[in-house]
Amino acid sequence: MISTSSRLLRLVTLLSARPSWTCRELAERMAVTDRTVRRDIARLRDLGYGIESDPGPWGGYRLGPGTRMPPLVLDDEEALAVAVGLREAALSGVLGTGQAALSALLKLRQALPGRLADRLAALDATLVHTPRVGEPQIDAPLLLELARACHSSLRISLSYRDHAGRTSVRDIDPYRLVHTGLHWYLVARDVARHEWRTFRADRVLEAHPTAVPADLTDPPDSAVLVSRGIASVVYPVYATIRLPLPLDKAREVVPPTMGTHTADGPGTTVVEIGGNTADRLAAYLLSLGTPLTVLSPDEVREALVHRSQALLEANR
């Protein structure tokens, strides 16, 4: 005789497997009486499952939308598929600037039984995320470790390499992870400096948790802090381009975290973008996939022309 909780989970799994079941079909599959099925359906409804039913001997039960999110039952292969999908969504930032995908992946990993956790670890070792042009490759386990640090609200010891290549170790209180469309940034309070800072996640070398609770008093707007930090960075090379798009559309193509936008008439926008080299800026401009004009400097324009000509020659 299986327990009530196990029977309820089995019932949810059956209801998720096909559009509709009669009471008799469910009773036969679960080796219980029709009365038990009806009683278990009532229990699931009390738990928040939106189970719909049709009256009569040929009526049935079906799993519909509930009033609140109930527990989700996945088999082994479904759990692995969801975990891999969340991993790629987190690395690509396809779900926006927040850390929703990372948070969901973290919760799923913690709930996985040992056999699935081992399989997922093996998949992580063999799967490689291919970044977009100009996007740095980031280590998925490290990104997940940073998300775990934000979730646990514990101080961490961070080994970090800055823009100039200098390496330092500092204590920080992690708060949020923000994706700009090109980079992941960790928003945290620098303990020694008593100020909120942003750290490029792909420049993090190691992150070691401590037992000290994080001091998250008066946290900032994470997205705004990252945008301001990016705007304050001084790059070796800047390019000014003109996009044949109105201001709102231009900001969708080049996010505000990547450039400074100025309306240039009703259907044109001028954008200033910084980069480490003219060639890398040219690669980023090509990745935008939209018509544009490089207004300055000549070295970025020449690099863009060179890359375009090389691409044309390779496809003749």
Short mmCIF file of C-alpha atoms in Angstrom, two decimals:
data_model
loop_
_atom_site.label_atom_id
_atom_site.label_comp_id
_atom_site.label_asym_id
_atom_site.label_seq_id
_atom_site.Cartn_x
_atom_site.Cartn_y
_atom_site.Cartn_z
CA MET A 1 0.00 0.00 0.00
CA ILE A 2 1.66 3.21 -1.11
CA SER A 3 1.45 6.38 0.98
CA THR A 4 -1.03 9.14 0.20
CA SER A 5 1.72 11.59 -0.84
CA SER A 6 3.26 9.06 -3.25
CA ARG A 7 -0.16 8.29 -4.67
CA LEU A 8 -0.88 11.98 -5.22
CA LEU A 9 2.42 12.45 -7.07
CA ARG A 10 1.60 9.41 -9.20
CA LEU A 11 -1.81 10.90 -9.98
CA VAL A 12 -0.27 14.24 -11.03
CA THR A 13 2.16 12.38 -13.30
CA LEU A 14 -0.71 10.51 -15.00
CA LEU A 15 -2.75 13.69 -15.45
CA SER A 16 0.28 15.37 -17.04
CA ALA A 17 0.84 12.49 -19.45
CA ARG A 18 -2.26 12.94 -21.63
CA PRO A 19 -5.15 15.41 -22.14
CA SER A 20 -7.91 13.51 -20.28
CA TRP A 21 -8.58 10.44 -18.13
CA THR A 22 -11.83 8.85 -16.94
CA CYS A 23 -12.15 8.02 -13.27
CA ARG A 24 -12.17 4.29 -14.08
CA GLU A 25 -8.95 4.56 -16.15
CA LEU A 26 -7.15 6.35 -13.33
CA ALA A 27 -8.37 3.82 -10.76
CA GLU A 28 -7.12 0.91 -12.87
CA ARG A 29 -3.70 2.48 -13.51
CA MET A 30 -3.22 3.25 -9.81
CA ALA A 31 -4.80 0.01 -8.51
CA VAL A 32 -7.27 1.88 -6.27
CA THR A 33 -11.01 2.40 -6.15
CA ASP A 34 -12.98 5.07 -7.98
CA ARG A 35 -13.78 6.62 -4.60
CA THR A 36 -10.06 6.95 -3.81
CA VAL A 37 -9.45 8.67 -7.14
CA ARG A 38 -12.21 11.20 -6.46
CA ARG A 39 -10.87 11.83 -2.97
CA ASP A 40 -7.31 12.32 -4.28
CA ILE A 41 -8.57 14.70 -6.98
CA ALA A 42 -10.17 16.79 -4.23
CA ARG A 43 -6.88 16.81 -2.28
CA LEU A 44 -4.95 18.00 -5.33
CA ARG A 45 -7.44 20.80 -5.90
CA ASP A 46 -6.95 21.89 -2.27
CA LEU A 47 -3.19 22.00 -2.98
CA GLY A 48 -3.71 24.41 -5.88
CA TYR A 49 -3.87 22.13 -8.92
CA GLY A 50 -6.41 23.34 -11.45
CA ILE A 51 -8.01 19.98 -12.26
CA GLU A 52 -11.05 20.25 -14.51
CA SER A 53 -13.71 17.56 -14.89
CA ASP A 54 -16.68 16.66 -17.09
CA PRO A 55 -19.79 15.04 -15.54
CA GLY A 56 -21.32 11.73 -16.61
CA PRO A 57 -20.04 8.16 -17.07
CA TRP A 58 -17.89 9.18 -20.04
CA GLY A 59 -16.62 12.35 -18.43
CA GLY A 60 -13.02 12.68 -17.39
CA TYR A 61 -10.39 14.62 -15.50
CA ARG A 62 -7.79 16.87 -17.05
CA LEU A 63 -5.01 19.04 -15.67
CA GLY A 64 -5.81 22.69 -16.33
CA PRO A 65 -4.33 25.98 -15.14
CA GLY A 66 -4.32 26.28 -11.33
CA THR A 67 -4.79 29.29 -9.12
CA ARG A 68 -1.16 29.07 -8.01
CA MET A 69 1.98 27.26 -9.17
CA PRO A 70 1.86 23.67 -7.86
CA PRO A 71 4.86 21.34 -7.54
CA LEU A 72 6.12 20.23 -10.93
CA VAL A 73 6.69 16.51 -11.48
CA LEU A 74 9.43 15.61 -13.99
CA ASP A 75 10.93 12.28 -14.94
CA ASP A 76 14.72 11.88 -15.17
CA GLU A 77 15.06 12.85 -18.83
CA GLU A 78 12.72 15.83 -18.48
CA ALA A 79 14.66 17.12 -15.45
CA LEU A 80 17.94 16.88 -17.36
CA ALA A 81 16.41 18.62 -20.41
CA VAL A 82 15.11 21.49 -18.25
CA ALA A 83 18.49 21.84 -16.49
CA VAL A 84 20.41 21.99 -19.78
CA GLY A 85 17.89 24.48 -21.21
CA LEU A 86 18.20 26.73 -18.16
CA ARG A 87 21.99 26.51 -18.39
CA GLU A 88 22.00 27.76 -21.98
CA ALA A 89 19.39 30.43 -21.23
CA ALA A 90 21.55 31.74 -18.41
CA LEU A 91 24.73 31.83 -20.48
CA SER A 92 23.05 33.52 -23.45
CA GLY A 93 21.00 35.99 -21.42
CA VAL A 94 18.00 35.20 -23.62
CA LEU A 95 15.60 35.78 -20.71
CA GLY A 96 16.77 39.33 -20.06
CA THR A 97 19.07 41.14 -17.67
CA GLY A 98 18.06 39.34 -14.45
CA GLN A 99 19.19 36.05 -12.99
CA ALA A 100 15.87 34.18 -13.22
CA ALA A 101 17.34 31.32 -15.29
CA LEU A 102 20.30 30.98 -12.92
CA SER A 103 18.05 31.02 -9.87
CA ALA A 104 15.77 28.35 -11.36
CA LEU A 105 18.77 26.22 -12.36
CA LEU A 106 20.20 26.53 -8.86
CA LYS A 107 16.92 25.37 -7.28
CA LEU A 108 16.64 22.47 -9.73
CA ARG A 109 20.21 21.29 -9.10
CA GLN A 110 19.64 21.32 -5.35
CA ALA A 111 16.51 19.19 -5.76
CA LEU A 112 18.04 16.60 -8.11
CA PRO A 113 18.78 13.14 -6.69
CA GLY A 114 22.40 12.01 -6.75
CA ARG A 115 22.11 9.92 -9.90
CA LEU A 116 20.78 12.88 -11.91
CA ALA A 117 23.24 15.34 -10.36
CA ASP A 118 26.09 13.09 -11.55
CA ARG A 119 24.64 12.90 -15.07
CA LEU A 120 24.20 16.67 -15.19
CA ALA A 121 27.79 17.19 -14.02
CA ALA A 122 28.96 14.88 -16.83
CA LEU A 123 26.91 16.88 -19.34
CA ASP A 124 28.38 20.15 -18.03
CA ALA A 125 31.85 18.75 -18.67
CA THR A 126 31.05 17.97 -22.31
CA LEU A 127 28.74 20.84 -23.33
CA VAL A 128 30.36 24.03 -24.62
CA HIS A 129 28.45 27.30 -24.92
CA THR A 130 29.30 29.14 -28.13
CA PRO A 131 29.27 32.89 -27.42
CA ARG A 132 28.18 35.51 -29.92
CA VAL A 133 30.73 37.69 -31.67
CA GLY A 134 32.55 39.75 -29.05
CA GLU A 135 30.97 37.85 -26.15
CA PRO A 136 33.50 36.26 -23.78
CA GLN A 137 33.36 32.57 -22.96
CA ILE A 138 32.31 32.13 -19.34
CA ASP A 139 32.64 29.05 -17.18
CA ALA A 140 29.12 27.73 -16.42
CA PRO A 141 29.98 26.17 -13.02
CA LEU A 142 31.60 29.43 -11.89
CA LEU A 143 28.56 31.45 -12.98
CA LEU A 144 26.36 29.05 -11.06
CA GLU A 145 28.63 29.42 -8.02
CA LEU A 146 28.18 33.21 -8.17
CA ALA A 147 24.41 32.75 -8.38
CA ARG A 148 24.57 30.43 -5.37
CA ALA A 149 26.54 33.08 -3.47
CA CYS A 150 23.87 35.69 -4.23
CA HIS A 151 21.15 33.27 -3.13
CA SER A 152 22.84 32.30 0.14
CA SER A 153 23.63 35.92 1.16
CA LEU A 154 27.03 34.93 2.54
CA ARG A 155 30.25 36.90 2.11
CA ILE A 156 32.72 35.48 -0.42
CA SER A 157 36.44 35.84 -1.05
CA LEU A 158 36.77 36.87 -4.69
CA SER A 159 39.88 36.48 -6.84
CA TYR A 160 39.46 38.98 -9.68
CA ARG A 161 41.41 40.25 -12.71
CA ASP A 162 40.51 43.83 -13.63
CA HIS A 163 40.40 45.59 -17.02
CA ALA A 164 44.15 46.28 -16.89
CA GLY A 165 45.00 42.66 -16.09
CA ARG A 166 45.79 43.24 -12.41
CA THR A 167 44.77 40.42 -10.06
CA SER A 168 43.46 41.03 -6.55
CA VAL A 169 41.68 39.12 -3.79
CA ARG A 170 38.94 40.92 -1.88
CA ASP A 171 36.00 40.17 0.40
CA ILE A 172 32.64 41.07 -1.09
CA ASP A 173 28.97 40.71 -0.21
CA PRO A 174 27.25 39.34 -3.36
CA TYR A 175 23.81 40.71 -4.24
CA ARG A 176 22.73 40.20 -7.87
CA LEU A 177 23.90 38.99 -11.30
CA VAL A 178 23.01 41.17 -14.31
CA HIS A 179 23.36 40.26 -17.99
CA THR A 180 23.78 43.17 -20.40
CA GLY A 181 23.44 41.18 -23.62
CA LEU A 182 27.22 40.82 -23.91
CA HIS A 183 28.58 40.30 -20.38
CA TRP A 184 27.48 38.98 -17.00
CA TYR A 185 28.16 41.36 -14.09
CA LEU A 186 28.18 40.57 -10.38
CA VAL A 187 26.77 43.38 -8.23
CA ALA A 188 28.27 43.26 -4.75
CA ARG A 189 29.39 45.40 -1.82
CA ASP A 190 33.16 45.73 -1.53
CA VAL A 191 33.74 45.15 2.19
CA ALA A 192 37.07 47.03 2.45
CA ARG A 193 35.87 50.04 0.46
CA HIS A 194 32.36 50.10 1.95
CA GLU A 195 30.78 50.70 -1.46
CA TRP A 196 28.71 48.90 -4.06
CA ARG A 197 30.70 47.71 -7.07
CA THR A 198 30.25 45.72 -10.27
CA PHE A 199 32.54 42.86 -11.34
CA ARG A 200 32.68 41.29 -14.81
CA ALA A 201 31.85 37.63 -14.23
CA ASP A 202 34.23 36.40 -16.95
CA ARG A 203 37.10 38.10 -15.08
CA VAL A 204 36.38 36.25 -11.84
CA LEU A 205 39.11 33.67 -11.25
CA GLU A 206 37.81 32.06 -8.06
CA ALA A 207 34.98 32.60 -5.58
CA HIS A 208 35.19 31.03 -2.12
CA PRO A 209 32.23 31.30 0.28
CA THR A 210 32.72 32.20 3.94
CA ALA A 211 30.49 31.74 6.98
CA VAL A 212 30.05 35.52 7.42
CA PRO A 213 26.56 36.87 6.60
CA ALA A 214 26.55 39.42 3.77
CA ASP A 215 25.77 43.03 4.68
CA LEU A 216 23.14 43.98 2.10
CA THR A 217 21.93 47.17 3.77
CA ASP A 218 20.43 49.68 1.33
CA PRO A 219 21.12 47.71 -1.90
CA PRO A 220 21.23 49.63 -5.22
CA ASP A 221 19.20 49.18 -8.39
CA SER A 222 21.46 46.53 -9.93
CA ALA A 223 20.70 47.28 -13.60
CA VAL A 224 21.25 51.01 -13.11
CA LEU A 225 24.53 50.45 -11.26
CA VAL A 226 25.82 48.21 -14.05
CA SER A 227 24.78 50.72 -16.73
CA ARG A 228 26.54 53.57 -14.92
CA GLY A 229 29.64 51.45 -14.41
CA ILE A 230 29.86 50.59 -18.09
CA ALA A 231 29.34 54.21 -19.08
CA SER A 232 32.21 55.30 -16.83
CA VAL A 233 34.74 52.86 -18.34
CA VAL A 234 37.35 54.55 -20.52
CA TYR A 235 38.07 52.46 -23.64
CA PRO A 236 41.14 52.77 -25.88
CA VAL A 237 38.94 53.14 -28.99
CA TYR A 238 35.54 54.73 -29.56
CA ALA A 239 33.40 54.54 -32.70
CA THR A 240 30.55 56.82 -33.68
CA ILE A 241 27.98 55.17 -35.92
CA ARG A 242 24.68 56.19 -37.50
CA LEU A 243 21.78 53.74 -37.47
CA PRO A 244 18.79 54.26 -39.81
CA LEU A 245 16.47 53.64 -36.87
CA PRO A 246 14.47 55.80 -34.47
CA LEU A 247 15.85 56.15 -30.96
CA ASP A 248 13.72 53.43 -29.33
CA LYS A 249 14.56 50.86 -32.03
CA ALA A 250 18.25 51.78 -31.96
CA ARG A 251 18.32 51.05 -28.23
CA GLU A 252 16.95 47.59 -28.94
CA VAL A 253 19.79 46.93 -31.42
CA VAL A 254 22.54 48.50 -29.28
CA PRO A 255 21.56 48.32 -25.57
CA PRO A 256 22.09 51.49 -23.49
CA THR A 257 24.71 49.54 -21.53
CA MET A 258 26.77 49.25 -24.73
CA GLY A 259 26.59 52.78 -26.14
CA THR A 260 25.42 56.38 -25.82
CA HIS A 261 22.46 57.21 -28.06
CA THR A 262 21.49 60.54 -29.59
CA ALA A 263 18.46 61.06 -31.81
CA ASP A 264 19.43 62.41 -35.25
CA GLY A 265 16.10 63.24 -36.81
CA PRO A 266 12.84 61.24 -36.72
CA GLY A 267 14.27 57.99 -38.12
CA THR A 268 18.02 58.09 -37.43
CA THR A 269 20.14 57.64 -34.31
CA VAL A 270 23.83 58.32 -33.69
CA VAL A 271 25.50 55.93 -31.24
CA GLU A 272 28.94 56.10 -29.62
CA ILE A 273 30.42 52.71 -28.67
CA GLY A 274 33.70 51.95 -26.89
CA GLY A 275 35.96 48.96 -27.37
CA ASN A 276 39.43 47.58 -26.71
CA THR A 277 40.54 47.52 -30.37
CA ALA A 278 39.28 48.75 -33.72
CA ASP A 279 39.01 45.15 -34.99
CA ARG A 280 36.90 44.01 -32.03
CA LEU A 281 34.63 47.01 -32.48
CA ALA A 282 34.26 46.11 -36.16
CA ALA A 283 33.37 42.53 -35.21
CA TYR A 284 30.71 43.79 -32.81
CA LEU A 285 29.23 46.14 -35.43
CA LEU A 286 28.97 43.26 -37.91
CA SER A 287 27.22 41.14 -35.28
CA LEU A 288 24.42 43.73 -35.04
CA GLY A 289 23.06 42.51 -38.38
CA THR A 290 21.69 45.89 -39.40
CA PRO A 291 22.70 48.61 -41.92
CA LEU A 292 24.91 51.27 -40.34
CA THR A 293 27.44 53.96 -41.19
CA VAL A 294 30.71 54.44 -39.31
CA LEU A 295 31.13 58.17 -38.92
CA SER A 296 34.46 57.93 -37.08
CA PRO A 297 37.25 57.00 -36.65
CA ASP A 298 38.83 55.85 -39.88
CA GLU A 299 40.54 52.83 -38.25
CA VAL A 300 37.20 51.32 -37.21
CA ARG A 301 35.72 52.01 -40.65
CA GLU A 302 38.72 50.35 -42.32
CA ALA A 303 38.54 47.37 -40.00
CA LEU A 304 34.83 46.97 -40.78
CA VAL A 305 35.50 47.19 -44.53
CA HIS A 306 38.34 44.66 -44.23
CA ARG A 307 36.16 42.16 -42.36
CA SER A 308 33.29 42.65 -44.83
CA GLN A 309 35.54 42.17 -47.84
CA ALA A 310 37.08 39.04 -46.31
CA LEU A 311 33.59 37.65 -45.73
CA LEU A 312 32.59 38.51 -49.31
CA GLU A 313 35.69 36.89 -50.79
CA ALA A 314 35.17 33.73 -48.76
CA ASN A 315 31.66 33.34 -50.17
CA ARG A 316 32.24 34.10 -53.85
#
